[in-house]
Amino acid sequence: RGIRLVDEANGFDNYILKTPVNEIYAWTLLKLKREMLLRLTDKDNFSGRTSVYDKYEEFCVPHEVADWTGLTLQEAIRKQLTLDRIEKEKAEVPLKSRYRQELLFLLEGGHLDDMDPDLVVEKKPGIMDGIKNAFK
């Protein structure tokens, strides 16, 4: 049956590229299709061989689509979890930056002008302060 399908598609490469993902049952063929689609997403991969790129240009898909093609369920879950983690890390603002923005807002708004300097919390002496004073 496989040989007949390849012959009907006019070659192995056309069979892999034309056949929908849900009709390819071999994982190795799905991986091959994924690699072929990933190569086709960037025309620079075919520098000097534009005739090859022109032959398969109709199968070009965006990189995001090609990147998900042919993944097993476990690979897709792992990839999605990684993407979610990266997105979460990008969305997190370090406390230092957030506190700096709040301080700038308060300074620009004049909210700290009337602050009483006596209300500033004094540092309590610690164990090391006695040792530092002994060597002065």
mmCIF file of N, CA and C in Angstrom:
data_model
loop_
_atom_site.group_PDB
_atom_site.id
_atom_site.type_symbol
_atom_site.label_atom_id
_atom_site.label_comp_id
_atom_site.label_asym_id
_atom_site.label_seq_id
_atom_site.Cartn_x
_atom_site.Cartn_y
_atom_site.Cartn_z
ATOM 1 N N ARG A 1 0.820 -1.195 0.000
ATOM 2 C CA ARG A 1 0.000 0.000 0.000
ATOM 3 C C ARG A 1 0.864 1.259 0.000
ATOM 4 N N GLY A 2 1.986 1.239 0.753
ATOM 5 C CA GLY A 2 2.863 2.401 0.844
ATOM 6 C C GLY A 2 3.485 2.766 -0.484
ATOM 7 N N ILE A 3 3.912 1.750 -1.226
ATOM 8 C CA ILE A 3 4.534 2.013 -2.528
ATOM 9 C C ILE A 3 3.523 2.623 -3.488
ATOM 10 N N ARG A 4 2.296 2.136 -3.429
ATOM 11 C CA ARG A 4 1.247 2.683 -4.298
ATOM 12 C C ARG A 4 0.971 4.150 -3.950
ATOM 13 N N LEU A 5 0.934 4.476 -2.653
ATOM 14 C CA LEU A 5 0.682 5.858 -2.242
ATOM 15 C C LEU A 5 1.818 6.789 -2.661
ATOM 16 N N VAL A 6 3.054 6.309 -2.563
ATOM 17 C CA VAL A 6 4.198 7.111 -2.985
ATOM 18 C C VAL A 6 4.157 7.328 -4.487
ATOM 19 N N ASP A 7 3.795 6.289 -5.250
ATOM 20 C CA ASP A 7 3.687 6.423 -6.708
ATOM 21 C C ASP A 7 2.579 7.394 -7.095
ATOM 22 N N GLU A 8 1.449 7.343 -6.391
ATOM 23 C CA GLU A 8 0.342 8.253 -6.685
ATOM 24 C C GLU A 8 0.708 9.702 -6.388
ATOM 25 N N ALA A 9 1.581 9.914 -5.427
ATOM 26 C CA ALA A 9 1.984 11.270 -5.060
ATOM 27 C C ALA A 9 3.168 11.763 -5.892
ATOM 28 N N ASN A 10 3.639 10.958 -6.833
ATOM 29 C CA ASN A 10 4.771 11.305 -7.702
ATOM 30 C C ASN A 10 6.069 11.483 -6.917
ATOM 31 N N GLY A 11 6.334 10.598 -6.017
ATOM 32 C CA GLY A 11 7.606 10.617 -5.303
ATOM 33 C C GLY A 11 7.428 10.657 -3.797
ATOM 34 N N PHE A 12 8.487 10.222 -3.118
ATOM 35 C CA PHE A 12 8.450 10.130 -1.656
ATOM 36 C C PHE A 12 8.315 11.508 -1.013
ATOM 37 N N ASP A 13 9.057 12.508 -1.535
ATOM 38 C CA ASP A 13 8.997 13.845 -0.957
ATOM 39 C C ASP A 13 7.601 14.438 -1.078
ATOM 40 N N ASN A 14 6.972 14.275 -2.231
ATOM 41 C CA ASN A 14 5.607 14.780 -2.410
ATOM 42 C C ASN A 14 4.619 14.017 -1.532
ATOM 43 N N TYR A 15 4.840 12.725 -1.353
ATOM 44 C CA TYR A 15 3.960 11.946 -0.481
ATOM 45 C C TYR A 15 4.020 12.491 0.945
ATOM 46 N N ILE A 16 5.241 12.712 1.432
ATOM 47 C CA ILE A 16 5.406 13.216 2.805
ATOM 48 C C ILE A 16 4.771 14.597 2.942
ATOM 49 N N LEU A 17 4.999 15.469 2.001
ATOM 50 C CA LEU A 17 4.516 16.843 2.126
ATOM 51 C C LEU A 17 3.021 16.991 1.849
ATOM 52 N N LYS A 18 2.484 16.180 0.940
ATOM 53 C CA LYS A 18 1.065 16.315 0.587
ATOM 54 C C LYS A 18 0.129 15.595 1.549
ATOM 55 N N THR A 19 0.592 14.543 2.164
ATOM 56 C CA THR A 19 -0.270 13.748 3.027
ATOM 57 C C THR A 19 -0.525 14.483 4.337
ATOM 58 N N PRO A 20 -1.784 14.612 4.755
ATOM 59 C CA PRO A 20 -2.078 15.254 6.042
ATOM 60 C C PRO A 20 -1.463 14.476 7.207
ATOM 61 N N VAL A 21 -1.192 15.196 8.271
ATOM 62 C CA VAL A 21 -0.531 14.596 9.435
ATOM 63 C C VAL A 21 -1.346 13.438 10.002
ATOM 64 N N ASN A 22 -2.655 13.564 10.003
ATOM 65 C CA ASN A 22 -3.483 12.511 10.598
ATOM 66 C C ASN A 22 -3.535 11.238 9.751
ATOM 67 N N GLU A 23 -2.983 11.239 8.547
ATOM 68 C CA GLU A 23 -2.949 10.044 7.712
ATOM 69 C C GLU A 23 -1.573 9.387 7.676
ATOM 70 N N ILE A 24 -0.601 9.970 8.351
ATOM 71 C CA ILE A 24 0.730 9.370 8.447
ATOM 72 C C ILE A 24 0.821 8.715 9.812
ATOM 73 N N TYR A 25 0.996 7.406 9.814
ATOM 74 C CA TYR A 25 0.958 6.668 11.076
ATOM 75 C C TYR A 25 2.329 6.327 11.639
ATOM 76 N N ALA A 26 3.376 6.518 10.874
ATOM 77 C CA ALA A 26 4.723 6.203 11.340
ATOM 78 C C ALA A 26 5.364 7.461 11.931
ATOM 79 N N TRP A 27 5.864 7.342 13.169
ATOM 80 C CA TRP A 27 6.468 8.500 13.836
ATOM 81 C C TRP A 27 7.677 9.015 13.080
ATOM 82 N N THR A 28 8.436 8.118 12.485
ATOM 83 C CA THR A 28 9.627 8.563 11.760
ATOM 84 C C THR A 28 9.245 9.393 10.547
ATOM 85 N N LEU A 29 8.152 9.026 9.884
ATOM 86 C CA LEU A 29 7.693 9.829 8.745
ATOM 87 C C LEU A 29 7.179 11.183 9.202
ATOM 88 N N LEU A 30 6.532 11.223 10.368
ATOM 89 C CA LEU A 30 6.074 12.506 10.905
ATOM 90 C C LEU A 30 7.261 13.403 11.256
ATOM 91 N N LYS A 31 8.299 12.815 11.813
ATOM 92 C CA LYS A 31 9.506 13.587 12.132
ATOM 93 C C LYS A 31 10.159 14.105 10.852
ATOM 94 N N LEU A 32 10.172 13.269 9.836
ATOM 95 C CA LEU A 32 10.727 13.675 8.551
ATOM 96 C C LEU A 32 9.919 14.821 7.958
ATOM 97 N N LYS A 33 8.609 14.723 8.036
ATOM 98 C CA LYS A 33 7.749 15.798 7.526
ATOM 99 C C LYS A 33 8.019 17.090 8.293
ATOM 100 N N ARG A 34 8.170 16.975 9.602
ATOM 101 C CA ARG A 34 8.447 18.151 10.431
ATOM 102 C C ARG A 34 9.756 18.815 10.007
ATOM 103 N N GLU A 35 10.790 18.005 9.826
ATOM 104 C CA GLU A 35 12.089 18.547 9.412
ATOM 105 C C GLU A 35 12.009 19.212 8.047
ATOM 106 N N MET A 36 11.277 18.603 7.128
ATOM 107 C CA MET A 36 11.140 19.180 5.795
ATOM 108 C C MET A 36 10.399 20.520 5.862
ATOM 109 N N LEU A 37 9.324 20.577 6.648
ATOM 110 C CA LEU A 37 8.569 21.823 6.772
ATOM 111 C C LEU A 37 9.386 22.904 7.479
ATOM 112 N N LEU A 38 10.173 22.514 8.465
ATOM 113 C CA LEU A 38 11.022 23.495 9.142
ATOM 114 C C LEU A 38 12.064 24.071 8.198
ATOM 115 N N ARG A 39 12.618 23.234 7.334
ATOM 116 C CA ARG A 39 13.596 23.731 6.356
ATOM 117 C C ARG A 39 12.940 24.673 5.354
ATOM 118 N N LEU A 40 11.703 24.375 4.990
ATOM 119 C CA LEU A 40 11.007 25.210 4.009
ATOM 120 C C LEU A 40 10.560 26.561 4.575
ATOM 121 N N THR A 41 10.575 26.727 5.890
ATOM 122 C CA THR A 41 10.134 28.003 6.457
ATOM 123 C C THR A 41 11.132 29.117 6.202
ATOM 124 N N ASP A 42 12.385 28.786 5.943
ATOM 125 C CA ASP A 42 13.404 29.805 5.727
ATOM 126 C C ASP A 42 14.038 29.606 4.352
ATOM 127 N N LYS A 43 13.867 30.581 3.495
ATOM 128 C CA LYS A 43 14.393 30.475 2.130
ATOM 129 C C LYS A 43 15.919 30.486 2.120
ATOM 130 N N ASP A 44 16.531 31.026 3.176
ATOM 131 C CA ASP A 44 17.997 31.063 3.249
ATOM 132 C C ASP A 44 18.605 29.669 3.317
ATOM 133 N N ASN A 45 17.818 28.668 3.707
ATOM 134 C CA ASN A 45 18.316 27.297 3.726
ATOM 135 C C ASN A 45 18.611 26.780 2.326
ATOM 136 N N PHE A 46 18.110 27.462 1.311
ATOM 137 C CA PHE A 46 18.252 27.003 -0.071
ATOM 138 C C PHE A 46 19.107 27.960 -0.890
ATOM 139 N N SER A 47 20.040 28.630 -0.264
ATOM 140 C CA SER A 47 20.881 29.573 -0.999
ATOM 141 C C SER A 47 21.657 28.822 -2.084
ATOM 142 N N GLY A 48 21.559 29.318 -3.297
ATOM 143 C CA GLY A 48 22.220 28.669 -4.422
ATOM 144 C C GLY A 48 21.406 27.550 -5.041
ATOM 145 N N ARG A 49 20.322 27.146 -4.389
ATOM 146 C CA ARG A 49 19.460 26.073 -4.904
ATOM 147 C C ARG A 49 18.020 26.559 -4.922
ATOM 148 N N THR A 50 17.793 27.695 -5.523
ATOM 149 C CA THR A 50 16.454 28.268 -5.523
ATOM 150 C C THR A 50 15.462 27.411 -6.300
ATOM 151 N N SER A 51 15.943 26.616 -7.228
ATOM 152 C CA SER A 51 15.027 25.760 -7.990
ATOM 153 C C SER A 51 14.385 24.715 -7.066
ATOM 154 N N VAL A 52 15.141 24.236 -6.102
ATOM 155 C CA VAL A 52 14.595 23.269 -5.148
ATOM 156 C C VAL A 52 13.531 23.941 -4.285
ATOM 157 N N TYR A 53 13.833 25.157 -3.823
ATOM 158 C CA TYR A 53 12.859 25.890 -3.007
ATOM 159 C C TYR A 53 11.599 26.187 -3.821
ATOM 160 N N ASP A 54 11.776 26.598 -5.069
ATOM 161 C CA ASP A 54 10.616 26.910 -5.915
ATOM 162 C C ASP A 54 9.737 25.681 -6.142
ATOM 163 N N LYS A 55 10.369 24.513 -6.227
ATOM 164 C CA LYS A 55 9.617 23.276 -6.443
ATOM 165 C C LYS A 55 8.690 22.972 -5.262
ATOM 166 N N TYR A 56 9.148 23.260 -4.033
ATOM 167 C CA TYR A 56 8.375 22.920 -2.831
ATOM 168 C C TYR A 56 7.753 24.136 -2.152
ATOM 169 N N GLU A 57 7.755 25.260 -2.820
ATOM 170 C CA GLU A 57 7.248 26.496 -2.215
ATOM 171 C C GLU A 57 5.772 26.400 -1.832
ATOM 172 N N GLU A 58 5.009 25.604 -2.540
ATOM 173 C CA GLU A 58 3.576 25.472 -2.240
ATOM 174 C C GLU A 58 3.320 24.815 -0.879
ATOM 175 N N PHE A 59 4.320 24.138 -0.340
ATOM 176 C CA PHE A 59 4.161 23.463 0.943
ATOM 177 C C PHE A 59 4.640 24.313 2.117
ATOM 178 N N CYS A 60 5.084 25.533 1.850
ATOM 179 C CA CYS A 60 5.592 26.399 2.910
ATOM 180 C C CYS A 60 4.479 26.744 3.893
ATOM 181 N N VAL A 61 4.803 26.659 5.154
ATOM 182 C CA VAL A 61 3.888 27.041 6.231
ATOM 183 C C VAL A 61 4.674 27.934 7.184
ATOM 184 N N PRO A 62 3.989 28.712 8.012
ATOM 185 C CA PRO A 62 4.719 29.520 8.998
ATOM 186 C C PRO A 62 5.531 28.649 9.956
ATOM 187 N N HIS A 63 6.568 29.206 10.503
ATOM 188 C CA HIS A 63 7.460 28.462 11.398
ATOM 189 C C HIS A 63 6.697 27.905 12.600
ATOM 190 N N GLU A 64 5.739 28.663 13.117
ATOM 191 C CA GLU A 64 4.976 28.213 14.278
ATOM 192 C C GLU A 64 4.202 26.927 13.976
ATOM 193 N N VAL A 65 3.684 26.811 12.765
ATOM 194 C CA VAL A 65 2.933 25.617 12.367
ATOM 195 C C VAL A 65 3.889 24.441 12.171
ATOM 196 N N ALA A 66 4.991 24.688 11.476
ATOM 197 C CA ALA A 66 5.955 23.614 11.207
ATOM 198 C C ALA A 66 6.588 23.110 12.498
ATOM 199 N N ASP A 67 6.758 23.988 13.462
ATOM 200 C CA ASP A 67 7.396 23.610 14.707
ATOM 201 C C ASP A 67 6.544 22.640 15.531
ATOM 202 N N TRP A 68 5.239 22.697 15.375
ATOM 203 C CA TRP A 68 4.343 21.801 16.114
ATOM 204 C C TRP A 68 4.006 20.536 15.337
ATOM 205 N N THR A 69 4.298 20.496 14.052
ATOM 206 C CA THR A 69 3.960 19.344 13.225
ATOM 207 C C THR A 69 4.822 18.143 13.595
ATOM 208 N N GLY A 70 4.190 16.984 13.738
ATOM 209 C CA GLY A 70 4.925 15.743 13.947
ATOM 210 C C GLY A 70 5.396 15.490 15.357
ATOM 211 N N LEU A 71 4.947 16.275 16.323
ATOM 212 C CA LEU A 71 5.348 16.033 17.702
ATOM 213 C C LEU A 71 4.439 14.980 18.335
ATOM 214 N N THR A 72 5.011 14.148 19.180
ATOM 215 C CA THR A 72 4.186 13.215 19.943
ATOM 216 C C THR A 72 3.441 14.012 21.006
ATOM 217 N N LEU A 73 2.469 13.397 21.633
ATOM 218 C CA LEU A 73 1.703 14.084 22.664
ATOM 219 C C LEU A 73 2.610 14.531 23.804
ATOM 220 N N GLN A 74 3.520 13.671 24.216
ATOM 221 C CA GLN A 74 4.439 14.029 25.304
ATOM 222 C C GLN A 74 5.363 15.175 24.909
ATOM 223 N N GLU A 75 5.854 15.156 23.684
ATOM 224 C CA GLU A 75 6.717 16.240 23.211
ATOM 225 C C GLU A 75 5.945 17.557 23.138
ATOM 226 N N ALA A 76 4.699 17.495 22.676
ATOM 227 C CA ALA A 76 3.882 18.697 22.581
ATOM 228 C C ALA A 76 3.577 19.265 23.961
ATOM 229 N N ILE A 77 3.287 18.398 24.917
ATOM 230 C CA ILE A 77 3.022 18.860 26.286
ATOM 231 C C ILE A 77 4.274 19.505 26.868
ATOM 232 N N ARG A 78 5.417 18.864 26.682
ATOM 233 C CA ARG A 78 6.674 19.412 27.189
ATOM 234 C C ARG A 78 6.980 20.758 26.543
ATOM 235 N N LYS A 79 6.738 20.860 25.243
ATOM 236 C CA LYS A 79 6.986 22.113 24.528
ATOM 237 C C LYS A 79 6.061 23.217 25.041
ATOM 238 N N GLN A 80 4.787 22.900 25.245
ATOM 239 C CA GLN A 80 3.837 23.893 25.731
ATOM 240 C C GLN A 80 4.178 24.345 27.152
ATOM 241 N N LEU A 81 4.582 23.414 28.010
ATOM 242 C CA LEU A 81 4.985 23.780 29.366
ATOM 243 C C LEU A 81 6.211 24.689 29.355
ATOM 244 N N THR A 82 7.143 24.404 28.473
ATOM 245 C CA THR A 82 8.326 25.254 28.344
ATOM 246 C C THR A 82 7.943 26.641 27.870
ATOM 247 N N LEU A 83 7.067 26.723 26.870
ATOM 248 C CA LEU A 83 6.620 28.028 26.376
ATOM 249 C C LEU A 83 5.871 28.800 27.459
ATOM 250 N N ASP A 84 5.052 28.106 28.240
ATOM 251 C CA ASP A 84 4.330 28.760 29.334
ATOM 252 C C ASP A 84 5.297 29.287 30.389
ATOM 253 N N ARG A 85 6.325 28.494 30.711
ATOM 254 C CA ARG A 85 7.310 28.927 31.710
ATOM 255 C C ARG A 85 8.071 30.155 31.227
ATOM 256 N N ILE A 86 8.459 30.167 29.959
ATOM 257 C CA ILE A 86 9.177 31.311 29.399
ATOM 258 C C ILE A 86 8.295 32.557 29.418
ATOM 259 N N GLU A 87 7.036 32.397 29.051
ATOM 260 C CA GLU A 87 6.095 33.518 29.056
ATOM 261 C C GLU A 87 5.896 34.056 30.470
ATOM 262 N N LYS A 88 5.830 33.162 31.441
ATOM 263 C CA LYS A 88 5.655 33.583 32.831
ATOM 264 C C LYS A 88 6.880 34.348 33.320
ATOM 265 N N GLU A 89 8.075 33.871 32.953
ATOM 266 C CA GLU A 89 9.303 34.550 33.353
ATOM 267 C C GLU A 89 9.395 35.941 32.744
ATOM 268 N N LYS A 90 8.936 36.088 31.501
ATOM 269 C CA LYS A 90 8.945 37.404 30.859
ATOM 270 C C LYS A 90 7.962 38.354 31.532
ATOM 271 N N ALA A 91 6.846 37.808 32.014
ATOM 272 C CA ALA A 91 5.807 38.647 32.607
ATOM 273 C C ALA A 91 6.165 39.095 34.021
ATOM 274 N N GLU A 92 7.023 38.369 34.715
ATOM 275 C CA GLU A 92 7.391 38.725 36.078
ATOM 276 C C GLU A 92 8.293 39.954 36.079
ATOM 277 N N VAL A 93 7.953 40.912 36.944
ATOM 278 C CA VAL A 93 8.759 42.113 37.106
ATOM 279 C C VAL A 93 9.509 41.972 38.432
ATOM 280 N N PRO A 94 10.830 42.097 38.420
ATOM 281 C CA PRO A 94 11.570 41.988 39.668
ATOM 282 C C PRO A 94 11.111 43.047 40.673
ATOM 283 N N LEU A 95 11.159 42.684 41.956
ATOM 284 C CA LEU A 95 10.726 43.616 42.999
ATOM 285 C C LEU A 95 11.530 44.908 42.960
ATOM 286 N N LYS A 96 12.802 44.804 42.652
ATOM 287 C CA LYS A 96 13.646 45.989 42.582
ATOM 288 C C LYS A 96 13.087 46.994 41.577
ATOM 289 N N SER A 97 12.697 46.516 40.410
ATOM 290 C CA SER A 97 12.137 47.402 39.388
ATOM 291 C C SER A 97 10.793 47.958 39.819
ATOM 292 N N ARG A 98 9.965 47.117 40.409
ATOM 293 C CA ARG A 98 8.638 47.572 40.831
ATOM 294 C C ARG A 98 8.758 48.627 41.930
ATOM 295 N N TYR A 99 9.641 48.397 42.923
ATOM 296 C CA TYR A 99 9.805 49.368 44.001
ATOM 297 C C TYR A 99 10.411 50.675 43.479
ATOM 298 N N ARG A 100 11.312 50.573 42.511
ATOM 299 C CA ARG A 100 11.894 51.772 41.916
ATOM 300 C C ARG A 100 10.814 52.595 41.220
ATOM 301 N N GLN A 101 9.928 51.933 40.494
ATOM 302 C CA GLN A 101 8.838 52.647 39.823
ATOM 303 C C GLN A 101 7.902 53.294 40.826
ATOM 304 N N GLU A 102 7.601 52.605 41.919
ATOM 305 C CA GLU A 102 6.736 53.186 42.951
ATOM 306 C C GLU A 102 7.392 54.400 43.590
ATOM 307 N N LEU A 103 8.703 54.318 43.881
ATOM 308 C CA LEU A 103 9.409 55.430 44.489
ATOM 309 C C LEU A 103 9.437 56.633 43.552
ATOM 310 N N LEU A 104 9.712 56.390 42.271
ATOM 311 C CA LEU A 104 9.711 57.489 41.305
ATOM 312 C C LEU A 104 8.331 58.131 41.208
ATOM 313 N N PHE A 105 7.298 57.332 41.240
ATOM 314 C CA PHE A 105 5.933 57.863 41.195
ATOM 315 C C PHE A 105 5.664 58.750 42.410
ATOM 316 N N LEU A 106 6.086 58.277 43.589
ATOM 317 C CA LEU A 106 5.871 59.062 44.809
ATOM 318 C C LEU A 106 6.694 60.347 44.808
ATOM 319 N N LEU A 107 7.928 60.276 44.315
ATOM 320 C CA LEU A 107 8.762 61.473 44.248
ATOM 321 C C LEU A 107 8.220 62.486 43.249
ATOM 322 N N GLU A 108 7.802 62.013 42.080
ATOM 323 C CA GLU A 108 7.268 62.916 41.069
ATOM 324 C C GLU A 108 5.952 63.535 41.503
ATOM 325 N N GLY A 109 5.175 62.798 42.247
ATOM 326 C CA GLY A 109 3.880 63.301 42.707
ATOM 327 C C GLY A 109 3.990 64.196 43.932
ATOM 328 N N GLY A 110 5.174 64.304 44.524
ATOM 329 C CA GLY A 110 5.367 65.142 45.687
ATOM 330 C C GLY A 110 4.828 64.535 46.963
ATOM 331 N N HIS A 111 4.588 63.259 46.977
ATOM 332 C CA HIS A 111 4.024 62.597 48.147
ATOM 333 C C HIS A 111 5.055 62.401 49.263
ATOM 334 N N LEU A 112 6.331 62.489 48.962
ATOM 335 C CA LEU A 112 7.367 62.280 49.975
ATOM 336 C C LEU A 112 7.945 63.582 50.499
ATOM 337 N N ASP A 113 7.451 64.734 50.012
ATOM 338 C CA ASP A 113 7.978 66.026 50.450
ATOM 339 C C ASP A 113 7.678 66.291 51.918
ATOM 340 N N ASP A 114 6.510 65.904 52.368
ATOM 341 C CA ASP A 114 6.113 66.199 53.741
ATOM 342 C C ASP A 114 6.425 65.057 54.706
ATOM 343 N N MET A 115 7.315 64.166 54.338
ATOM 344 C CA MET A 115 7.674 63.036 55.193
ATOM 345 C C MET A 115 8.576 63.514 56.326
ATOM 346 N N ASP A 116 8.303 63.100 57.539
ATOM 347 C CA ASP A 116 9.070 63.492 58.714
ATOM 348 C C ASP A 116 10.321 62.622 58.816
ATOM 349 N N PRO A 117 11.531 63.223 58.805
ATOM 350 C CA PRO A 117 12.756 62.426 58.862
ATOM 351 C C PRO A 117 12.911 61.660 60.169
ATOM 352 N N ASP A 118 12.221 62.096 61.240
ATOM 353 C CA ASP A 118 12.330 61.400 62.514
ATOM 354 C C ASP A 118 11.597 60.059 62.502
ATOM 355 N N LEU A 119 10.726 59.859 61.518
ATOM 356 C CA LEU A 119 9.971 58.616 61.446
ATOM 357 C C LEU A 119 10.771 57.477 60.797
ATOM 358 N N VAL A 120 11.939 57.821 60.310
ATOM 359 C CA VAL A 120 12.773 56.805 59.673
ATOM 360 C C VAL A 120 13.192 55.777 60.728
ATOM 361 N N VAL A 121 13.055 54.527 60.403
ATOM 362 C CA VAL A 121 13.372 53.447 61.330
ATOM 363 C C VAL A 121 14.875 53.404 61.553
ATOM 364 N N GLU A 122 15.262 53.396 62.831
ATOM 365 C CA GLU A 122 16.682 53.324 63.152
ATOM 366 C C GLU A 122 17.124 51.870 63.160
ATOM 367 N N LYS A 123 18.387 51.672 62.810
ATOM 368 C CA LYS A 123 18.939 50.326 62.772
ATOM 369 C C LYS A 123 19.293 49.892 64.188
ATOM 370 N N LYS A 124 18.884 48.699 64.542
ATOM 371 C CA LYS A 124 19.197 48.154 65.854
ATOM 372 C C LYS A 124 20.616 47.597 65.825
ATOM 373 N N PRO A 125 21.366 47.811 66.898
ATOM 374 C CA PRO A 125 22.738 47.278 66.916
ATOM 375 C C PRO A 125 22.718 45.755 66.916
ATOM 376 N N GLY A 126 23.635 45.197 66.162
ATOM 377 C CA GLY A 126 23.717 43.750 66.054
ATOM 378 C C GLY A 126 24.973 43.222 66.720
ATOM 379 N N ILE A 127 25.220 41.966 66.600
ATOM 380 C CA ILE A 127 26.374 41.308 67.211
ATOM 381 C C ILE A 127 27.675 41.835 66.617
ATOM 382 N N MET A 128 27.695 42.030 65.328
ATOM 383 C CA MET A 128 28.919 42.441 64.648
ATOM 384 C C MET A 128 29.284 43.887 64.951
ATOM 385 N N ASP A 129 28.323 44.718 65.345
ATOM 386 C CA ASP A 129 28.623 46.114 65.642
ATOM 387 C C ASP A 129 29.589 46.228 66.814
ATOM 388 N N GLY A 130 29.438 45.389 67.834
ATOM 389 C CA GLY A 130 30.360 45.408 68.979
ATOM 390 C C GLY A 130 31.762 45.023 68.571
ATOM 391 N N ILE A 131 31.895 44.078 67.697
ATOM 392 C CA ILE A 131 33.220 43.642 67.230
ATOM 393 C C ILE A 131 33.861 44.735 66.379
ATOM 394 N N LYS A 132 33.059 45.389 65.523
ATOM 395 C CA LYS A 132 33.588 46.469 64.688
ATOM 396 C C LYS A 132 34.092 47.610 65.551
ATOM 397 N N ASN A 133 33.354 47.944 66.599
ATOM 398 C CA ASN A 133 33.751 49.054 67.480
ATOM 399 C C ASN A 133 35.025 48.713 68.258
ATOM 400 N N ALA A 134 35.247 47.450 68.545
ATOM 401 C CA ALA A 134 36.440 47.048 69.289
ATOM 402 C C ALA A 134 37.716 47.275 68.492
ATOM 403 N N PHE A 135 37.629 47.200 67.173
ATOM 404 C CA PHE A 135 38.825 47.344 66.340
ATOM 405 C C PHE A 135 39.013 48.765 65.833
ATOM 406 N N LYS A 136 38.154 49.689 66.211
ATOM 407 C CA LYS A 136 38.310 51.084 65.764
ATOM 408 C C LYS A 136 39.295 51.816 66.584
#
